[in-house]
Short mmCIF file of C-alpha atoms in Angstrom, two decimals:
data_model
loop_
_atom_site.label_atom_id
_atom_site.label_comp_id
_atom_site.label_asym_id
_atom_site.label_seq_id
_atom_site.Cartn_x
_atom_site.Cartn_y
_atom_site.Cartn_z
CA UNK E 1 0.00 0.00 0.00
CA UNK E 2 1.86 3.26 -1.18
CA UNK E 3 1.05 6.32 1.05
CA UNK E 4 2.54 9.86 1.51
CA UNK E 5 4.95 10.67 3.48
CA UNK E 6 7.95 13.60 4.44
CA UNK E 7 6.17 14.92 1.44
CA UNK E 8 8.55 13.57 -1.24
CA UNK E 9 8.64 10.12 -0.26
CA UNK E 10 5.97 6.80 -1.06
CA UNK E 11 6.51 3.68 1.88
CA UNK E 12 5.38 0.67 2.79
CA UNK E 13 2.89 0.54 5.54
CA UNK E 14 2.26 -2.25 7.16
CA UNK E 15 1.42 -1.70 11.32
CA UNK E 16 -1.41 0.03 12.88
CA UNK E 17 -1.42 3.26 13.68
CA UNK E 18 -3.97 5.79 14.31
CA UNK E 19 -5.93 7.59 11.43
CA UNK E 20 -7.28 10.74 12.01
CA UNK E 21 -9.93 12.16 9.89
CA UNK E 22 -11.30 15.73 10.25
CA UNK E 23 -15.63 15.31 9.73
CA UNK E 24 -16.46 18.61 11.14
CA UNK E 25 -20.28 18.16 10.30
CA UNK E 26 -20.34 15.70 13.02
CA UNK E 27 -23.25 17.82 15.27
CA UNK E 28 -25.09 18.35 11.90
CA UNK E 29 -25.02 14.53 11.53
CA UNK E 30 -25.82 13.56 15.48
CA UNK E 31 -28.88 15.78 14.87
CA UNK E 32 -30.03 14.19 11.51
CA UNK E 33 -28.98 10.71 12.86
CA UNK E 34 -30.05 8.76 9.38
CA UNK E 35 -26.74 7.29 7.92
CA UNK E 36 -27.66 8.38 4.43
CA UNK E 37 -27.47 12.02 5.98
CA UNK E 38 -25.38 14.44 2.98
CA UNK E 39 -23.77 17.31 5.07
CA UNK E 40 -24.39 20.66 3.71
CA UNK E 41 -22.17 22.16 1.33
CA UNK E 42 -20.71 24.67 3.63
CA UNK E 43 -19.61 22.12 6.17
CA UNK E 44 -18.58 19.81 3.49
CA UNK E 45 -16.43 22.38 1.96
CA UNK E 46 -14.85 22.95 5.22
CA UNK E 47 -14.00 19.07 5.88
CA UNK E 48 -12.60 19.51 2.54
CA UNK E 49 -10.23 22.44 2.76
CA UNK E 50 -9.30 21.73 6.60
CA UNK E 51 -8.26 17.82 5.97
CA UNK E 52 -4.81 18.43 6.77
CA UNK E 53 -5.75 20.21 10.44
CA UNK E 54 -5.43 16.66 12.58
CA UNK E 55 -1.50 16.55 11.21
CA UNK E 56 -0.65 19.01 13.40
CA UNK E 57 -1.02 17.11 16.28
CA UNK E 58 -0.78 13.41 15.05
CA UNK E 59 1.60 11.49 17.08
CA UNK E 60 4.74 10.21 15.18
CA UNK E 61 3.66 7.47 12.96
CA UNK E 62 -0.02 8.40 12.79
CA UNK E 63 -1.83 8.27 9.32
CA UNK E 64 -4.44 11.74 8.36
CA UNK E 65 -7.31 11.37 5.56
CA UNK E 66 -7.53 13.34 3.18
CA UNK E 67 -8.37 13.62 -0.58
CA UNK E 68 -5.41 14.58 -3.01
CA UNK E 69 -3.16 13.92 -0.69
CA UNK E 70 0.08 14.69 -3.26
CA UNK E 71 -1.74 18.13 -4.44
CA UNK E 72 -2.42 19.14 -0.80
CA UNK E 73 0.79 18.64 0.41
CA UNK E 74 2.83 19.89 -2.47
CA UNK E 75 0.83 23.19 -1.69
CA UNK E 76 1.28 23.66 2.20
CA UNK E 77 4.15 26.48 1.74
CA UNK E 78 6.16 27.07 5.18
CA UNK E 79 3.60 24.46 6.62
CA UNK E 80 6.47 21.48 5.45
CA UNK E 81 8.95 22.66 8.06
CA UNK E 82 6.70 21.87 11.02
CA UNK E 83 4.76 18.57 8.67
CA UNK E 84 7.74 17.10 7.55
CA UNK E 85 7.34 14.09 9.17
CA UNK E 86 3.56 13.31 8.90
CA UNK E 87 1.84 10.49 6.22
CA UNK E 88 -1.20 11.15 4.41
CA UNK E 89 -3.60 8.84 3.33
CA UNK E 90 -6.30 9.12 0.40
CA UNK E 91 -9.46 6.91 0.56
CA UNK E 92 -8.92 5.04 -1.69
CA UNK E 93 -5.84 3.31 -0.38
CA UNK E 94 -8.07 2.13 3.27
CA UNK E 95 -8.78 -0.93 2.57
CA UNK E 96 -4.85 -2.04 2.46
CA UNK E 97 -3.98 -1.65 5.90
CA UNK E 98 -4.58 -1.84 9.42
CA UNK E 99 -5.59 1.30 11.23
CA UNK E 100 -7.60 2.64 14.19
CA UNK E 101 -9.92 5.55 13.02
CA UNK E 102 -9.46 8.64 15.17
CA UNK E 103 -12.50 10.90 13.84
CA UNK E 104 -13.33 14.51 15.19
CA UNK E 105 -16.59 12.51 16.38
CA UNK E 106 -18.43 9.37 16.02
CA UNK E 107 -21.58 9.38 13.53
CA UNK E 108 -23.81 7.14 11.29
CA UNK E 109 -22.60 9.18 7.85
CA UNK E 110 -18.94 8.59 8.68
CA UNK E 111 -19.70 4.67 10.11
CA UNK E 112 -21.17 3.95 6.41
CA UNK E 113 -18.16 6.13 4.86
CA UNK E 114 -15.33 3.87 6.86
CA UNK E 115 -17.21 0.65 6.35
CA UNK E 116 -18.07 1.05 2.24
CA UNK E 117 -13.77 2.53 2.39
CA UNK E 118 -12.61 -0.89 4.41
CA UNK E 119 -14.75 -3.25 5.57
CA UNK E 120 -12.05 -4.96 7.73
CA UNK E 121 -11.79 -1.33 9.94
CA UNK E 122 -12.61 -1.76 13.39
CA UNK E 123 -15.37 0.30 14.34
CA UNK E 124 -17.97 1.16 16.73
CA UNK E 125 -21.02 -1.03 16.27
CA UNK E 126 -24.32 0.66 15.33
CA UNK E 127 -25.48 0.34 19.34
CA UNK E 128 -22.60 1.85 20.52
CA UNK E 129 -22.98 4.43 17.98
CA UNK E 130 -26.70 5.21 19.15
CA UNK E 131 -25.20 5.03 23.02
CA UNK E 132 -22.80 7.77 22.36
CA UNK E 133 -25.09 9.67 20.40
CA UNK E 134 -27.59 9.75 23.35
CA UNK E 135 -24.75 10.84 25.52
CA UNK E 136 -24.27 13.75 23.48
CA UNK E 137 -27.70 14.91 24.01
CA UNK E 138 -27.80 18.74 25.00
CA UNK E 139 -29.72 16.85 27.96
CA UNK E 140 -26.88 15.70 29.77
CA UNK E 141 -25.45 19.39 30.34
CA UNK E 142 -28.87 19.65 32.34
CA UNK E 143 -28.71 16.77 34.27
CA UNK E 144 -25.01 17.36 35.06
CA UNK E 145 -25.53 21.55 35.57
CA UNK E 146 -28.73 20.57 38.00
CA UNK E 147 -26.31 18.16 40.27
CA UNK E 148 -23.58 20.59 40.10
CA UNK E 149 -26.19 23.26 41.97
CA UNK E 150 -26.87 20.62 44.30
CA UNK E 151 -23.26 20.81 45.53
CA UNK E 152 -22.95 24.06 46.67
CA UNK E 153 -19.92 24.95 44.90
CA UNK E 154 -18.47 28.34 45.22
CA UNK E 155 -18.58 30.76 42.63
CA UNK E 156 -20.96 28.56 40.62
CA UNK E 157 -24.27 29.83 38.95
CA UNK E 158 -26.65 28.96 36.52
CA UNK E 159 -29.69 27.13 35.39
CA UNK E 160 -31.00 25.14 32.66
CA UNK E 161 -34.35 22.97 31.67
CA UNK E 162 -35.47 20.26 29.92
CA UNK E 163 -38.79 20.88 28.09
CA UNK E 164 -40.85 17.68 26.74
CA UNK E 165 -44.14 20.32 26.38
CA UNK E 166 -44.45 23.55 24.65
CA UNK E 167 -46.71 24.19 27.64
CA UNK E 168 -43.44 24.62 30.07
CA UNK E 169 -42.10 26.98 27.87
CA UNK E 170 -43.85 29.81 27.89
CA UNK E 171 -44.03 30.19 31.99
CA UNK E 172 -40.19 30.08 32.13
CA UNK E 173 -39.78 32.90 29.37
CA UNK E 174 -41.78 34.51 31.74
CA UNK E 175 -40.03 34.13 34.81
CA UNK E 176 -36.40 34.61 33.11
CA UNK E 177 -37.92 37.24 30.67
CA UNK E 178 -35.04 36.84 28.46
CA UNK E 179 -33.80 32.85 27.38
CA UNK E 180 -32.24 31.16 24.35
CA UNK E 181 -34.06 27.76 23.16
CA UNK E 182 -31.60 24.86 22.17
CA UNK E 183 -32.42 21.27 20.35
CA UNK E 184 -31.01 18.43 21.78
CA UNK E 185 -28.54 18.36 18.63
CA UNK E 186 -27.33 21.11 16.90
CA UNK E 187 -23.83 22.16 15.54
CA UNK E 188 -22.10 25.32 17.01
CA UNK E 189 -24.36 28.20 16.63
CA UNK E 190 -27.49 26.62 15.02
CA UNK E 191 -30.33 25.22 16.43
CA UNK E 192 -30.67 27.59 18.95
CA UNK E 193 -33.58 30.23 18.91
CA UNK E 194 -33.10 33.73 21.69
CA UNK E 195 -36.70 34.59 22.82
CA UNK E 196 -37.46 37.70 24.82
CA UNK E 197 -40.46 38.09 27.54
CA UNK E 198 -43.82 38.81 25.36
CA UNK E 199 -41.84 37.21 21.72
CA UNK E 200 -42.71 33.55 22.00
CA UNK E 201 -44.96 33.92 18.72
CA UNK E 202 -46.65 31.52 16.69
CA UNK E 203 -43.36 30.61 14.60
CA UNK E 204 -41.32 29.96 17.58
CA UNK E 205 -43.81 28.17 19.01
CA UNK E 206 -43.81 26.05 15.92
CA UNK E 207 -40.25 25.61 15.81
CA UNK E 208 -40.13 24.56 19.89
CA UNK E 209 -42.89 21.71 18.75
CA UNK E 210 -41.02 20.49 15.89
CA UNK E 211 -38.16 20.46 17.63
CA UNK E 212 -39.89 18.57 20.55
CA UNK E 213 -41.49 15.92 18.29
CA UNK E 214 -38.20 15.13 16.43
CA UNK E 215 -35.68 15.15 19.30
CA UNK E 216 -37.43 14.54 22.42
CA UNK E 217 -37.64 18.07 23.99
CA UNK E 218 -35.60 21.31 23.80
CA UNK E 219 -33.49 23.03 26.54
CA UNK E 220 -34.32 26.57 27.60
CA UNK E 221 -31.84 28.62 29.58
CA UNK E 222 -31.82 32.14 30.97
CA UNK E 223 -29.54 34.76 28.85
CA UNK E 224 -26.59 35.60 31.27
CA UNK E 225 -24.33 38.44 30.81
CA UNK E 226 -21.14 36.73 29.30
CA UNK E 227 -18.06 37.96 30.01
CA UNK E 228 -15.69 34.90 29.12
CA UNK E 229 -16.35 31.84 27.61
CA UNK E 230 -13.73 29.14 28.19
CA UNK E 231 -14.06 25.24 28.68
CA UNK E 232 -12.08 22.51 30.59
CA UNK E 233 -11.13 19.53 28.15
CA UNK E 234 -10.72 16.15 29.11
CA UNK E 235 -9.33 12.23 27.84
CA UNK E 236 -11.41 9.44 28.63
CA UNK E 237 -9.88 6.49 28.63
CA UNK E 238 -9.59 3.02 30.61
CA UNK E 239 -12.29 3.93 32.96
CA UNK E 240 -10.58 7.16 33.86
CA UNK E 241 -10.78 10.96 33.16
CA UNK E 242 -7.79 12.62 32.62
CA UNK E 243 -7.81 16.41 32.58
CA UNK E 244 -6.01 17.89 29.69
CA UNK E 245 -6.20 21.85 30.26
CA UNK E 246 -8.07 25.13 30.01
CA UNK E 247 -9.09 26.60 26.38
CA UNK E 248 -10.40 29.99 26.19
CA UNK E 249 -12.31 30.85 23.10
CA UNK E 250 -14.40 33.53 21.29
CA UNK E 251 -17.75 33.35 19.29
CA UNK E 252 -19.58 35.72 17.53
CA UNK E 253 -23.21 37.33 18.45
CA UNK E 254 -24.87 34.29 16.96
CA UNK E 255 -22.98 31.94 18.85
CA UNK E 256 -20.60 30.69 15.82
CA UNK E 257 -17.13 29.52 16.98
CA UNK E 258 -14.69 32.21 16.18
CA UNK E 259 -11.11 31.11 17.68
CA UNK E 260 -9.36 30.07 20.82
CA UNK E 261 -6.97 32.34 22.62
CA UNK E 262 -3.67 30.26 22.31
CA UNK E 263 -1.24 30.42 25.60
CA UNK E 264 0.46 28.38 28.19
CA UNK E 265 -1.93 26.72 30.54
CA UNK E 266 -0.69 28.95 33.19
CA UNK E 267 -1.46 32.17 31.18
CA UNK E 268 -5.25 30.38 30.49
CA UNK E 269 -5.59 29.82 33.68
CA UNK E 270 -4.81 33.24 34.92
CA UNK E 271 -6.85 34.67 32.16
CA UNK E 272 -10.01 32.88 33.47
CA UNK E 273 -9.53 33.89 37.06
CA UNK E 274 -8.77 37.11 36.45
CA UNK E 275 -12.16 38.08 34.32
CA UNK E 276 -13.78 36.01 37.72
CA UNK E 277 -12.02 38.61 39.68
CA UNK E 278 -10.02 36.43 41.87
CA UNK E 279 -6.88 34.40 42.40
CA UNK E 280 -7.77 31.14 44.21
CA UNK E 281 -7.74 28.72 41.35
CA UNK E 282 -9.17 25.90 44.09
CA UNK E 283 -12.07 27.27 42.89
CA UNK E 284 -11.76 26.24 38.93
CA UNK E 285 -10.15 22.72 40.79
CA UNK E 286 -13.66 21.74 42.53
CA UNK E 287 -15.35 22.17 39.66
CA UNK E 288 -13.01 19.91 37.78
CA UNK E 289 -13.11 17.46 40.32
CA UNK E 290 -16.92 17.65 40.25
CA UNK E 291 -17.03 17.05 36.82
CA UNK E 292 -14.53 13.94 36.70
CA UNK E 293 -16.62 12.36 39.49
CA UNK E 294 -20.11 12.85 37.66
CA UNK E 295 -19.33 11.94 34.46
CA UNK E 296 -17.27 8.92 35.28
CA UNK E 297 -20.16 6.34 35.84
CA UNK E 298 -21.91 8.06 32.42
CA UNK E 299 -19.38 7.06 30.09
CA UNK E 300 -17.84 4.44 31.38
CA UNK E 301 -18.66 1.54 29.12
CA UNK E 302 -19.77 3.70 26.38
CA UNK E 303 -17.38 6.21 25.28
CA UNK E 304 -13.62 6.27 25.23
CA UNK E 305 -12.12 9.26 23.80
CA UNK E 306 -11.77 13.40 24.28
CA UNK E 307 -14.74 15.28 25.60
CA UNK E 308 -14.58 18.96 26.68
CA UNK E 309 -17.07 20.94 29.10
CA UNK E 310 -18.06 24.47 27.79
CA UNK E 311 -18.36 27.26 30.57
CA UNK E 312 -18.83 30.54 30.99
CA UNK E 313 -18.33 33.70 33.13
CA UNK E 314 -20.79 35.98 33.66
CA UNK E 315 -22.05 38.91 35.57
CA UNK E 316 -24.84 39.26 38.09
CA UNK E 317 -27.45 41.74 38.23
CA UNK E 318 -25.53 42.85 41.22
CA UNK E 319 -22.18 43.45 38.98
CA UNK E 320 -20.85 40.25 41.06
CA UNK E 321 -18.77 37.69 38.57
CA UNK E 322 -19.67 33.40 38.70
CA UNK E 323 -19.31 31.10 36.83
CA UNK E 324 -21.59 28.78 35.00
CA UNK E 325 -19.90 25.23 35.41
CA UNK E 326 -21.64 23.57 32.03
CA UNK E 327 -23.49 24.95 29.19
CA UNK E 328 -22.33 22.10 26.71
CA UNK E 329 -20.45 18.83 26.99
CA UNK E 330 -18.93 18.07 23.72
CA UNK E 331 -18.65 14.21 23.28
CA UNK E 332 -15.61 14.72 20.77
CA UNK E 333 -12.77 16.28 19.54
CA UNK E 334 -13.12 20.16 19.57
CA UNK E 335 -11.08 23.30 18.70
CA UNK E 336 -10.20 23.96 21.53
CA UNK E 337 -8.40 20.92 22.58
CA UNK E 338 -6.47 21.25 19.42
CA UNK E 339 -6.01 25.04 20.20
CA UNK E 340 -4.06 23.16 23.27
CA UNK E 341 -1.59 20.39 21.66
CA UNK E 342 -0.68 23.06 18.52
CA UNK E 343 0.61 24.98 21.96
CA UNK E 344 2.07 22.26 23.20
CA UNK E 345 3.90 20.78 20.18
CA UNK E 346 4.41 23.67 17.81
CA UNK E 347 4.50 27.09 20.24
CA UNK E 348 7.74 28.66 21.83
CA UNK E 349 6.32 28.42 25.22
CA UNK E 350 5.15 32.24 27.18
CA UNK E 351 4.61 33.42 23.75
CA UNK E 352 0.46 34.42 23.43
CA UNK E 353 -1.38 34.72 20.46
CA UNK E 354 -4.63 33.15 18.89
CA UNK E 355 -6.30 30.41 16.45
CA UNK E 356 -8.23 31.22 14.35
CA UNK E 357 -10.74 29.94 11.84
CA UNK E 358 -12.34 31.99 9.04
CA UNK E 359 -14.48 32.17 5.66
CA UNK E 360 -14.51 33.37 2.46
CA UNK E 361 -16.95 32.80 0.21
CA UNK E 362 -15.66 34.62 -3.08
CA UNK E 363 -12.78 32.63 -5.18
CA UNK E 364 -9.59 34.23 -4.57
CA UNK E 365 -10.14 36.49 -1.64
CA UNK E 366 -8.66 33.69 0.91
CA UNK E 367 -5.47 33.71 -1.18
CA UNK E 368 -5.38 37.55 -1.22
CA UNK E 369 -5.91 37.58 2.86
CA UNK E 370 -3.13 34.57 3.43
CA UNK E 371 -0.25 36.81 1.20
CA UNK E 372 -1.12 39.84 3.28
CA UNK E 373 -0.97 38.17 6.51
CA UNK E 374 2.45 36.56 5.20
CA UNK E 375 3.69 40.01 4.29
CA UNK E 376 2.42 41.83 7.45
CA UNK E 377 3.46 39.32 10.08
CA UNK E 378 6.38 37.49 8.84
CA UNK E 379 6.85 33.62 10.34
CA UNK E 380 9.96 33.53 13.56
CA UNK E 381 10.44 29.98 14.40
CA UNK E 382 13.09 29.12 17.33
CA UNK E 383 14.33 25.45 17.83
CA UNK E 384 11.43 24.56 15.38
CA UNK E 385 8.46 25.93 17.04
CA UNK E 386 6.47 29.56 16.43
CA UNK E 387 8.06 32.01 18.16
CA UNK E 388 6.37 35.00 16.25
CA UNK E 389 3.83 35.69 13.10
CA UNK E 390 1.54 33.79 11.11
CA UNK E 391 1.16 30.74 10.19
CA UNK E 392 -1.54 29.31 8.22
CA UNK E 393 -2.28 25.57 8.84
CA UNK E 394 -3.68 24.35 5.83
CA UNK E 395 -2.42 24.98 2.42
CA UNK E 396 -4.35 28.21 0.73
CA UNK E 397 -4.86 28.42 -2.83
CA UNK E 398 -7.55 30.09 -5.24
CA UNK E 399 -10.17 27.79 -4.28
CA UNK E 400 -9.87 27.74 -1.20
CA UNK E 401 -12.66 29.09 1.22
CA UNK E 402 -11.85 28.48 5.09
CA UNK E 403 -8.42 28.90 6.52
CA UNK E 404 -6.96 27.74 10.10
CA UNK E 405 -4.22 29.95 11.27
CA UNK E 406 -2.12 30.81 14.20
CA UNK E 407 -1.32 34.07 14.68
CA UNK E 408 1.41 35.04 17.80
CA UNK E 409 2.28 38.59 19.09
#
């Protein structure tokens, strides 16, 4: 079987390693949950021009998917010096050797993809599937949130609720006067509906019993005033969680992901506590510890893998600062655990910067932004990792519409 590799070189494979593949639709597919499900074009685009993203943390002898592997590569620019050593693997060469998928998430579309690639892979079976997918249910945040108020945790806030009737919504919107709506499913800034006291017409009704009749319920949760939105990530694995950092990350008014501050974990850290407005990090600590003993028993048996918990600090009517311990669990890879290992592999360390992802939707303009950000903020590399500039992580040509970049002060 001939594969990629060090870019100019074709070898023999014959071990198994780990294959990472980069399906961002993954929430669009949990929510669809038919294995014929066709991503949209958008997010199909974006698996497309982002293939290469898992390289830059693959572990030394790890395989990535992608399509035109040779034309990819051959077009990554300063990328090579920091990818010299991964292998690339098209899909058409799968069913000639041994690997373990590693996929951003696991979904029906991508189980029939693998299987109809290589039927010998080993994969999930279609229970498991349907097990993890439940897990990933905007539900468990709930359940887990409701516990965590339970505990009496300092510095924690925050509610959410489960609605099976459109008849429970409406006396919460008027109690909390101002509340976002949220399917069970959804993918980063979509299915998720703001309603103000007096607003809950006719079409949001409509859209709260759809939702309800297809998923199961909706979640409703009071609008807070966000000041920082950060997450803890985690590695489950063997029966045990494993706590893998802090990530720190922006989104837009709608709720779209738009990059992760990138730092040491001691600079994270300090970030989060200072927008709390204090300096005892025991208090970040029980919530971790919290978390780890909660969601133990609810994977175990059922999911092995990376997970992060999404948080948030906001700000009391009062002007006082908590923080709300769990607005999503993500049952998957995310951005920004790899926000977190391109730190740790690739980043002089006490240097501070961001990643970012962004669109373009017009041939050409991508190209035009990467060769001004080249020119503008030149690439400083010492010992091999970014010590200053921009770097973008996936190769940019005329075609190309979304772009992942690091960009360090």
């Amino acid at each position: 079987m001939l594969v990629y590799n060090n870019f100019d070189n074709f070898v023999l494979f014959m071990e198994q390693h780990l294959l990472h593949i980069f399906n961002p639709w993954h929430d669009l597919a949990l929510a669809n949950n038919r294995s014929n499900y066709l991503p949209p074009a958008s997010a199909l685009k974006m698996a497309d021009d982002l293939s290469l993203l898992p390289a830059w943390i693959a572990g030394p002898g790890d395989f990535v998917l992608t399509e035109n592997a040779l034309c990819r590569v051959g077009k990554a620019d300063e990328a090579a010096l920091i990818l010299e050593n991964c292998t690339f693997v098209e899909p058409s060469a799968l069913d000639s050797f041994l690997v373990e998928p590693k996929p951003w998430g696991w979904d029906l579309p991508l189980h029939r993809i693998l299987r109809k690639l290589s039927p010998e892979l080993n994969l999930p079976s279609l229970e498991e599937l349907e097990a993890i997918r439940s897990l990933s249910s905007r539900s468990l945040a709930v359940q887990v949130l409701s516990v965590l108020n339970l505990m009496e945790l300092p510095y924690v806030t925050g509610e959410s609720f489960l609605c099976s009737q459109v008849e429970q919504i409406e006396p919460l919107i008027e109690k909390y006067h101002d509340v976002f709506m949220k399917q069970l499913w959804s993918s980063s800034g979509k299915g998720l509906r703001p309603i103000a006291c007096g607003e809950f017409s006719e079409h949001l009704q409509n859209w709260c019993s759809r939702s309800i009749q297809q998923h199961g319920g909706v979640v409703l949760e009071p609008r807070y005033r966000r000041v920082l939105d950060f997450a803890m990530e985690f590695q489950f694995a063997g029966g045990e969680i494993e706590f893998c950092g802090y990530s720190v990350f922006f989104t837009d008014r709608n709720g779209h992901y738009a990059g992760n501050m990138l730092a040491s974990e001691e600079l994270l850290e300090g970030e989060i506590l200072r927008n709390l407005g204090i300096t005892d990090d025991r208090v970040l600590s029980s919530i971790k510890l919290a978390l780890m003993h909660l969601l133990t028993p609810k994977l175990v048996s059922i999911y092995d893998g990376p997970f992060g918990v999404d948080m948030m600090i906001v700000e009391l009517e009062n002007g006082e600062r908590r923080i709300h311990p769990c607005v999503e669990i993500n049952l998957r890879f995310n951005m920004g655990q790899l926000a977190t290992k391109l730190y740790e592999k690739h980043v002089l360390h006490g240097r501070k910067g961001v990643f970012n992802i962004d669109f373009s939707p017009k041939d050409g303009q991508m190209l035009v932004a990467h060769k001004q950000m080249l020119e503008q903020y030149p690439l400083q590399c010492v010992d091999g990792r970014v010590e200053k500039g921009y770097l973008a992580l996936n190769p940019i040509h005329e075609k190309t519409a979304y772009r992942a970049y690091v960009l360090l002060e």
